[in-house]
PDB file of C-alpha atoms in Angstrom:
ATOM      1  CA  MET A   1    -195.184   5.284 269.883  1.00  0.00           C
ATOM      2  CA  LYS A   2    -193.638   3.615 272.763  1.00  0.00           C
ATOM      3  CA  ILE A   3    -195.109   0.791 274.921  1.00  0.00           C
ATOM      4  CA  THR A   4    -194.198  -0.256 278.215  1.00  0.00           C
ATOM      5  CA  TRP A   5    -195.367  -3.431 280.207  1.00  0.00           C
ATOM      6  CA  TYR A   6    -195.531  -3.863 283.818  1.00  0.00           C
ATOM      7  CA  GLY A   7    -196.434  -7.488 284.099  1.00  0.00           C
ATOM      8  CA  HIS A   8    -199.809  -9.008 284.181  1.00  0.00           C
ATOM      9  CA  SER A   9    -202.153  -6.889 281.677  1.00  0.00           C
ATOM     10  CA  ALA A  10    -200.500  -3.291 283.150  1.00  0.00           C
ATOM     11  CA  PHE A  11    -199.271  -1.008 280.117  1.00  0.00           C
ATOM     12  CA  ARG A  12    -198.403   2.433 279.420  1.00  0.00           C
ATOM     13  CA  LEU A  13    -198.630   3.951 276.091  1.00  0.00           C
ATOM     14  CA  ASP A  14    -196.411   7.094 275.331  1.00  0.00           C
ATOM     15  CA  PHE A  15    -197.528   9.301 271.994  1.00  0.00           C
ATOM     16  CA  GLY A  16    -197.958  12.625 271.295  1.00  0.00           C
ATOM     17  CA  GLY A  17    -196.270  13.790 274.194  1.00  0.00           C
ATOM     18  CA  ARG A  18    -198.800  12.364 276.756  1.00  0.00           C
ATOM     19  CA  GLY A  19    -198.717   9.110 278.914  1.00  0.00           C
ATOM     20  CA  VAL A  20    -201.875   6.526 278.782  1.00  0.00           C
ATOM     21  CA  LEU A  21    -202.000   3.739 281.469  1.00  0.00           C
ATOM     22  CA  ILE A  22    -204.045   0.589 281.221  1.00  0.00           C
ATOM     23  CA  ASP A  23    -204.938  -1.419 283.871  1.00  0.00           C
ATOM     24  CA  PRO A  24    -202.548  -0.160 286.181  1.00  0.00           C
ATOM     25  CA  PHE A  25    -202.158  -3.428 288.724  1.00  0.00           C
ATOM     26  CA  PHE A  26    -198.902  -2.394 290.571  1.00  0.00           C
ATOM     27  CA  THR A  27    -199.844  -2.963 294.591  1.00  0.00           C
ATOM     28  CA  GLY A  28    -200.194  -6.897 294.928  1.00  0.00           C
ATOM     29  CA  ASN A  29    -198.931  -7.788 291.447  1.00  0.00           C
ATOM     30  CA  PRO A  30    -196.393 -10.561 292.284  1.00  0.00           C
ATOM     31  CA  ALA A  31    -194.854  -9.348 288.641  1.00  0.00           C
ATOM     32  CA  PHE A  32    -194.477  -5.977 289.467  1.00  0.00           C
ATOM     33  CA  THR A  33    -190.834  -4.387 289.871  1.00  0.00           C
ATOM     34  CA  GLY A  34    -191.048  -1.141 288.574  1.00  0.00           C
ATOM     35  CA  ASN A  35    -190.877   2.526 289.937  1.00  0.00           C
ATOM     36  CA  VAL A  36    -194.235   3.864 290.486  1.00  0.00           C
ATOM     37  CA  ASP A  37    -193.128   7.436 290.564  1.00  0.00           C
ATOM     38  CA  GLU A  38    -191.471   6.863 287.176  1.00  0.00           C
ATOM     39  CA  ILE A  39    -194.345   5.258 285.626  1.00  0.00           C
ATOM     40  CA  VAL A  40    -196.722   7.703 286.540  1.00  0.00           C
ATOM     41  CA  ALA A  41    -195.096  10.859 285.507  1.00  0.00           C
ATOM     42  CA  GLY A  42    -196.971  12.623 282.963  1.00  0.00           C
ATOM     43  CA  VAL A  43    -199.803  10.504 282.857  1.00  0.00           C
ATOM     44  CA  SER A  44    -202.954  11.982 281.340  1.00  0.00           C
ATOM     45  CA  HIS A  45    -205.262   9.412 281.332  1.00  0.00           C
ATOM     46  CA  ILE A  46    -206.317   5.890 282.814  1.00  0.00           C
ATOM     47  CA  LEU A  47    -207.864   3.237 280.778  1.00  0.00           C
ATOM     48  CA  LEU A  48    -209.503   0.122 282.387  1.00  0.00           C
ATOM     49  CA  THR A  49    -210.915  -2.942 280.648  1.00  0.00           C
ATOM     50  CA  HIS A  50    -212.967  -4.109 283.434  1.00  0.00           C
ATOM     51  CA  GLY A  51    -213.573  -3.948 287.135  1.00  0.00           C
ATOM     52  CA  HIS A  52    -211.438  -6.907 288.702  1.00  0.00           C
ATOM     53  CA  GLY A  53    -208.738  -6.054 291.444  1.00  0.00           C
ATOM     54  CA  ASP A  54    -206.015  -7.225 288.756  1.00  0.00           C
ATOM     55  CA  HIS A  55    -206.796  -4.584 286.291  1.00  0.00           C
ATOM     56  CA  VAL A  56    -208.355  -1.565 288.415  1.00  0.00           C
ATOM     57  CA  GLY A  57    -205.200  -1.997 290.537  1.00  0.00           C
ATOM     58  CA  ASP A  58    -203.814   1.334 291.716  1.00  0.00           C
ATOM     59  CA  THR A  59    -206.342   3.456 289.730  1.00  0.00           C
ATOM     60  CA  LEU A  60    -207.615   5.767 292.406  1.00  0.00           C
ATOM     61  CA  ALA A  61    -204.226   6.518 294.109  1.00  0.00           C
ATOM     62  CA  ILE A  62    -202.761   7.407 290.648  1.00  0.00           C
ATOM     63  CA  ALA A  63    -205.771   9.445 289.624  1.00  0.00           C
ATOM     64  CA  GLN A  64    -205.486  11.185 292.698  1.00  0.00           C
ATOM     65  CA  ARG A  65    -201.863  11.852 292.640  1.00  0.00           C
ATOM     66  CA  THR A  66    -201.901  13.112 288.813  1.00  0.00           C
ATOM     67  CA  GLY A  67    -205.311  14.564 288.047  1.00  0.00           C
ATOM     68  CA  ALA A  68    -205.380  11.823 285.172  1.00  0.00           C
ATOM     69  CA  THR A  69    -208.780  11.291 283.678  1.00  0.00           C
ATOM     70  CA  VAL A  70    -210.135   7.672 284.130  1.00  0.00           C
ATOM     71  CA  VAL A  71    -212.020   6.315 281.099  1.00  0.00           C
ATOM     72  CA  THR A  72    -214.035   3.130 282.029  1.00  0.00           C
ATOM     73  CA  ASN A  73    -217.540   1.583 281.454  1.00  0.00           C
ATOM     74  CA  TYR A  74    -220.065   3.644 283.275  1.00  0.00           C
ATOM     75  CA  ASP A  75    -221.152   1.148 286.097  1.00  0.00           C
ATOM     76  CA  LEU A  76    -217.050   0.880 286.956  1.00  0.00           C
ATOM     77  CA  CYS A  77    -216.867   4.847 286.666  1.00  0.00           C
ATOM     78  CA  MET A  78    -219.732   5.463 289.215  1.00  0.00           C
ATOM     79  CA  TRP A  79    -218.272   2.911 291.844  1.00  0.00           C
ATOM     80  CA  LEU A  80    -214.826   4.401 291.513  1.00  0.00           C
ATOM     81  CA  ALA A  81    -216.482   7.986 291.698  1.00  0.00           C
ATOM     82  CA  SER A  82    -218.176   6.661 295.197  1.00  0.00           C
ATOM     83  CA  GLN A  83    -214.771   5.821 296.334  1.00  0.00           C
ATOM     84  CA  GLY A  84    -213.330   9.536 295.650  1.00  0.00           C
ATOM     85  CA  LEU A  85    -212.556   9.452 291.775  1.00  0.00           C
ATOM     86  CA  GLU A  86    -213.015  13.123 290.320  1.00  0.00           C
ATOM     87  CA  LYS A  87    -212.002  12.906 286.878  1.00  0.00           C
ATOM     88  CA  PHE A  88    -213.705  10.526 284.742  1.00  0.00           C
ATOM     89  CA  ASP A  89    -215.220  10.034 281.328  1.00  0.00           C
ATOM     90  CA  PRO A  90    -217.999   6.972 281.264  1.00  0.00           C
ATOM     91  CA  MET A  91    -219.151   4.977 278.264  1.00  0.00           C
ATOM     92  CA  ASN A  92    -220.065   1.444 277.434  1.00  0.00           C
ATOM     93  CA  THR A  93    -219.749  -0.900 274.832  1.00  0.00           C
ATOM     94  CA  GLY A  94    -219.798  -0.050 271.711  1.00  0.00           C
ATOM     95  CA  GLY A  95    -219.356   3.732 272.040  1.00  0.00           C
ATOM     96  CA  THR A  96    -216.342   5.819 271.734  1.00  0.00           C
ATOM     97  CA  THR A  97    -214.862   8.993 273.582  1.00  0.00           C
ATOM     98  CA  HIS A  98    -212.686  11.623 272.323  1.00  0.00           C
ATOM     99  CA  GLN A  99    -209.910  12.500 274.591  1.00  0.00           C
ATOM    100  CA  PRO A 100    -207.084  15.373 273.667  1.00  0.00           C
ATOM    101  CA  GLY A 101    -205.075  13.599 271.101  1.00  0.00           C
ATOM    102  CA  PHE A 102    -206.675  10.139 270.710  1.00  0.00           C
ATOM    103  CA  SER A 103    -210.072   8.190 271.151  1.00  0.00           C
ATOM    104  CA  VAL A 104    -211.220   5.244 272.973  1.00  0.00           C
ATOM    105  CA  THR A 105    -213.921   2.636 272.059  1.00  0.00           C
ATOM    106  CA  LEU A 106    -215.070  -0.073 274.122  1.00  0.00           C
ATOM    107  CA  VAL A 107    -215.668  -3.252 272.637  1.00  0.00           C
ATOM    108  CA  ARG A 108    -216.887  -6.814 273.832  1.00  0.00           C
ATOM    109  CA  ALA A 109    -214.904  -9.299 276.213  1.00  0.00           C
ATOM    110  CA  ASP A 110    -216.050 -12.660 277.251  1.00  0.00           C
ATOM    111  CA  HIS A 111    -215.376 -12.542 281.058  1.00  0.00           C
ATOM    112  CA  SER A 112    -216.800 -11.145 284.262  1.00  0.00           C
ATOM    113  CA  SER A 113    -216.676  -7.829 286.185  1.00  0.00           C
ATOM    114  CA  GLY A 114    -217.037  -7.264 289.779  1.00  0.00           C
ATOM    115  CA  MET A 115    -215.457  -6.247 293.192  1.00  0.00           C
ATOM    116  CA  GLY A 116    -216.120  -7.990 296.520  1.00  0.00           C
ATOM    117  CA  GLU A 117    -217.517  -5.207 299.144  1.00  0.00           C
ATOM    118  CA  ALA A 118    -218.719  -6.114 302.610  1.00  0.00           C
ATOM    119  CA  GLY A 119    -218.943  -9.624 302.007  1.00  0.00           C
ATOM    120  CA  VAL A 120    -220.762  -8.997 298.736  1.00  0.00           C
ATOM    121  CA  ASN A 121    -219.711  -9.343 294.861  1.00  0.00           C
ATOM    122  CA  VAL A 122    -220.750  -6.014 293.296  1.00  0.00           C
ATOM    123  CA  PRO A 123    -220.995  -6.037 289.503  1.00  0.00           C
ATOM    124  CA  LEU A 124    -219.338  -3.478 287.651  1.00  0.00           C
ATOM    125  CA  GLY A 125    -220.744  -3.315 284.083  1.00  0.00           C
ATOM    126  CA  ASN A 126    -219.464  -5.418 281.330  1.00  0.00           C
ATOM    127  CA  PRO A 127    -216.200  -6.639 280.588  1.00  0.00           C
ATOM    128  CA  ASN A 128    -214.526  -5.236 277.722  1.00  0.00           C
ATOM    129  CA  GLY A 129    -211.615  -4.672 275.300  1.00  0.00           C
ATOM    130  CA  LEU A 130    -209.700  -1.294 274.920  1.00  0.00           C
ATOM    131  CA  ILE A 131    -209.488  -0.075 271.149  1.00  0.00           C
ATOM    132  CA  VAL A 132    -207.146   3.324 271.328  1.00  0.00           C
ATOM    133  CA  LYS A 133    -206.918   5.542 268.287  1.00  0.00           C
ATOM    134  CA  PRO A 134    -203.982   8.294 268.235  1.00  0.00           C
ATOM    135  CA  GLU A 135    -204.348  10.695 265.968  1.00  0.00           C
ATOM    136  CA  GLY A 136    -201.510   9.645 263.374  1.00  0.00           C
ATOM    137  CA  GLY A 137    -200.420   6.489 265.446  1.00  0.00           C
ATOM    138  CA  PRO A 138    -201.100   3.075 264.936  1.00  0.00           C
ATOM    139  CA  VAL A 139    -204.566   1.649 266.430  1.00  0.00           C
ATOM    140  CA  VAL A 140    -203.955  -0.350 269.603  1.00  0.00           C
ATOM    141  CA  TYR A 141    -206.535  -3.130 270.950  1.00  0.00           C
ATOM    142  CA  HIS A 142    -206.044  -4.040 274.282  1.00  0.00           C
ATOM    143  CA  MET A 143    -208.119  -7.260 274.784  1.00  0.00           C
ATOM    144  CA  GLY A 144    -208.641  -7.172 278.385  1.00  0.00           C
ATOM    145  CA  ASP A 145    -209.820 -10.533 279.776  1.00  0.00           C
ATOM    146  CA  THR A 146    -211.098 -12.713 277.345  1.00  0.00           C
ATOM    147  CA  ASP A 147    -211.822 -15.658 275.534  1.00  0.00           C
ATOM    148  CA  ILE A 148    -211.761 -15.954 271.802  1.00  0.00           C
ATOM    149  CA  PHE A 149    -214.967 -15.269 270.377  1.00  0.00           C
ATOM    150  CA  GLY A 150    -216.395 -14.932 266.548  1.00  0.00           C
ATOM    151  CA  ASP A 151    -217.242 -11.166 266.677  1.00  0.00           C
ATOM    152  CA  MET A 152    -213.436 -10.625 266.705  1.00  0.00           C
ATOM    153  CA  GLN A 153    -213.713 -10.429 262.969  1.00  0.00           C
ATOM    154  CA  LEU A 154    -216.253  -7.778 263.103  1.00  0.00           C
ATOM    155  CA  ILE A 155    -213.814  -5.793 265.707  1.00  0.00           C
ATOM    156  CA  ALA A 156    -210.987  -6.273 262.953  1.00  0.00           C
ATOM    157  CA  GLU A 157    -213.107  -5.173 260.278  1.00  0.00           C
ATOM    158  CA  ILE A 158    -214.497  -2.115 261.994  1.00  0.00           C
ATOM    159  CA  HIS A 159    -211.167  -0.779 263.883  1.00  0.00           C
ATOM    160  CA  ALA A 160    -208.465  -2.271 261.924  1.00  0.00           C
ATOM    161  CA  PRO A 161    -206.060  -2.489 264.926  1.00  0.00           C
ATOM    162  CA  LYS A 162    -202.117  -2.854 264.046  1.00  0.00           C
ATOM    163  CA  ILE A 163    -201.168  -3.446 267.747  1.00  0.00           C
ATOM    164  CA  ALA A 164    -202.927  -5.957 269.992  1.00  0.00           C
ATOM    165  CA  MET A 165    -202.122  -7.078 273.865  1.00  0.00           C
ATOM    166  CA  VAL A 166    -203.670 -10.527 274.044  1.00  0.00           C
ATOM    167  CA  PRO A 167    -204.301 -12.177 277.146  1.00  0.00           C
ATOM    168  CA  ILE A 168    -202.744 -16.038 277.116  1.00  0.00           C
ATOM    169  CA  GLY A 169    -202.662 -17.043 280.689  1.00  0.00           C
ATOM    170  CA  ASP A 170    -205.778 -19.621 280.579  1.00  0.00           C
ATOM    171  CA  ARG A 171    -207.859 -20.523 283.534  1.00  0.00           C
ATOM    172  CA  PHE A 172    -209.393 -16.900 283.669  1.00  0.00           C
ATOM    173  CA  THR A 173    -208.622 -16.176 279.823  1.00  0.00           C
ATOM    174  CA  MET A 174    -207.660 -17.819 276.360  1.00  0.00           C
ATOM    175  CA  SER A 175    -204.919 -20.224 276.607  1.00  0.00           C
ATOM    176  CA  PRO A 176    -201.711 -19.485 274.581  1.00  0.00           C
ATOM    177  CA  THR A 177    -202.919 -21.838 271.850  1.00  0.00           C
ATOM    178  CA  THR A 178    -206.437 -20.135 271.709  1.00  0.00           C
ATOM    179  CA  ALA A 179    -205.003 -16.824 271.790  1.00  0.00           C
ATOM    180  CA  ALA A 180    -202.822 -17.564 268.704  1.00  0.00           C
ATOM    181  CA  LEU A 181    -205.569 -19.126 266.992  1.00  0.00           C
ATOM    182  CA  ALA A 182    -207.482 -15.789 267.491  1.00  0.00           C
ATOM    183  CA  VAL A 183    -204.555 -13.714 266.138  1.00  0.00           C
ATOM    184  CA  ARG A 184    -204.092 -15.509 263.124  1.00  0.00           C
ATOM    185  CA  ARG A 185    -207.862 -16.367 262.290  1.00  0.00           C
ATOM    186  CA  PHE A 186    -209.275 -12.615 262.772  1.00  0.00           C
ATOM    187  CA  PHE A 187    -206.626 -10.187 262.352  1.00  0.00           C
ATOM    188  CA  LYS A 188    -203.906  -8.740 260.069  1.00  0.00           C
ATOM    189  CA  LEU A 189    -201.696  -7.067 262.991  1.00  0.00           C
ATOM    190  CA  ASP A 190    -197.952  -5.456 262.719  1.00  0.00           C
ATOM    191  CA  ALA A 191    -197.331  -6.660 266.214  1.00  0.00           C
ATOM    192  CA  VAL A 192    -199.043  -8.871 268.901  1.00  0.00           C
ATOM    193  CA  ILE A 193    -197.865  -8.507 272.798  1.00  0.00           C
ATOM    194  CA  PRO A 194    -198.782 -11.270 274.928  1.00  0.00           C
ATOM    195  CA  CYS A 195    -199.900 -10.579 278.613  1.00  0.00           C
ATOM    196  CA  HIS A 196    -201.782 -11.820 281.697  1.00  0.00           C
ATOM    197  CA  TYR A 197    -199.229 -14.554 282.385  1.00  0.00           C
ATOM    198  CA  GLY A 198    -196.172 -14.915 284.584  1.00  0.00           C
ATOM    199  CA  SER A 199    -197.713 -13.135 287.533  1.00  0.00           C
ATOM    200  CA  PHE A 200    -199.781 -15.587 289.583  1.00  0.00           C
ATOM    201  CA  PRO A 201    -198.906 -19.298 289.859  1.00  0.00           C
ATOM    202  CA  ILE A 202    -201.931 -20.554 288.687  1.00  0.00           C
ATOM    203  CA  ILE A 203    -201.712 -19.186 285.190  1.00  0.00           C
ATOM    204  CA  GLU A 204    -198.887 -19.359 282.271  1.00  0.00           C
ATOM    205  CA  GLN A 205    -195.710 -18.684 283.587  1.00  0.00           C
ATOM    206  CA  THR A 206    -194.223 -18.024 280.343  1.00  0.00           C
ATOM    207  CA  ALA A 207    -195.224 -17.049 276.779  1.00  0.00           C
ATOM    208  CA  ASP A 208    -193.388 -19.946 275.047  1.00  0.00           C
ATOM    209  CA  LYS A 209    -196.602 -21.755 274.039  1.00  0.00           C
ATOM    210  CA  PHE A 210    -197.990 -18.707 272.502  1.00  0.00           C
ATOM    211  CA  VAL A 211    -194.639 -17.800 270.734  1.00  0.00           C
ATOM    212  CA  ALA A 212    -194.523 -21.429 269.403  1.00  0.00           C
ATOM    213  CA  ALA A 213    -198.314 -21.237 268.144  1.00  0.00           C
ATOM    214  CA  MET A 214    -197.406 -17.829 266.399  1.00  0.00           C
ATOM    215  CA  GLN A 215    -194.627 -19.425 264.268  1.00  0.00           C
ATOM    216  CA  GLY A 216    -194.909 -19.088 260.378  1.00  0.00           C
ATOM    217  CA  HIS A 217    -197.333 -16.110 260.791  1.00  0.00           C
ATOM    218  CA  ALA A 218    -196.492 -12.758 259.635  1.00  0.00           C
ATOM    219  CA  THR A 219    -197.411 -10.787 262.401  1.00  0.00           C
ATOM    220  CA  ARG A 220    -194.400  -9.709 264.983  1.00  0.00           C
ATOM    221  CA  VAL A 221    -194.540 -11.296 268.100  1.00  0.00           C
ATOM    222  CA  ILE A 222    -193.272  -9.000 270.762  1.00  0.00           C
ATOM    223  CA  VAL A 223    -192.467 -10.731 274.198  1.00  0.00           C
ATOM    224  CA  PRO A 224    -191.769  -7.520 276.229  1.00  0.00           C
ATOM    225  CA  GLN A 225    -189.144  -7.122 278.948  1.00  0.00           C
ATOM    226  CA  ARG A 226    -191.019  -5.687 281.931  1.00  0.00           C
ATOM    227  CA  ASN A 227    -190.485  -1.718 282.642  1.00  0.00           C
ATOM    228  CA  VAL A 228    -188.707  -1.666 279.534  1.00  0.00           C
ATOM    229  CA  ALA A 229    -190.137   0.878 276.908  1.00  0.00           C
ATOM    230  CA  PHE A 230    -190.307  -0.302 273.220  1.00  0.00           C
ATOM    231  CA  ALA A 231    -191.370   1.348 269.941  1.00  0.00           C
ATOM    232  CA  VAL A 232    -194.188   0.283 267.360  1.00  0.00           C
TER     233      VAL A 232
END
């Protein structure tokens, strides 16, 4: 599997000849410097953790351009469908859907989810983390936006992720030290990838505090370069 980070919480997974985008926030992302044409080439699926603009991002435009299937919670799927989305596979917390070559499970996240529309905030289902299980590949856990919570222990027990994307930016998610505590206490990961930092000025700008808090732990910390794929 290869993973590419595009800033904030946006990632691409490449495995089994397919490309999967997670939370593709490009337009308006201060940390984004990539080439969208290159990023969306070969994308078959878009997975969304929750209904905030900095995670839904360019989903509609990419789906219309590529024909990719969007997988996310039911409420967000229906809202996107009302905006013109044609291919989607709705689900909800605790459920699993099977896609060609991999499955997706939605798990709990402690956050919020909604979009402003005509001056009113529209709730768009519960926020989630994503468990991605490729056939023959490592289990990936994108935590979405969340605080630490005790049931992370159950997520580790049930799904046994080996790779995790962990938000460290503070203010809207866990702080770097709390994120490190979550990884150290609840998971047996091969690698952890910090995200949700270095974009907007009001959140953490670097992963330095997270790296420091993970020192001495067996989990490999990967601080990715934007737009550069790495193998796991």
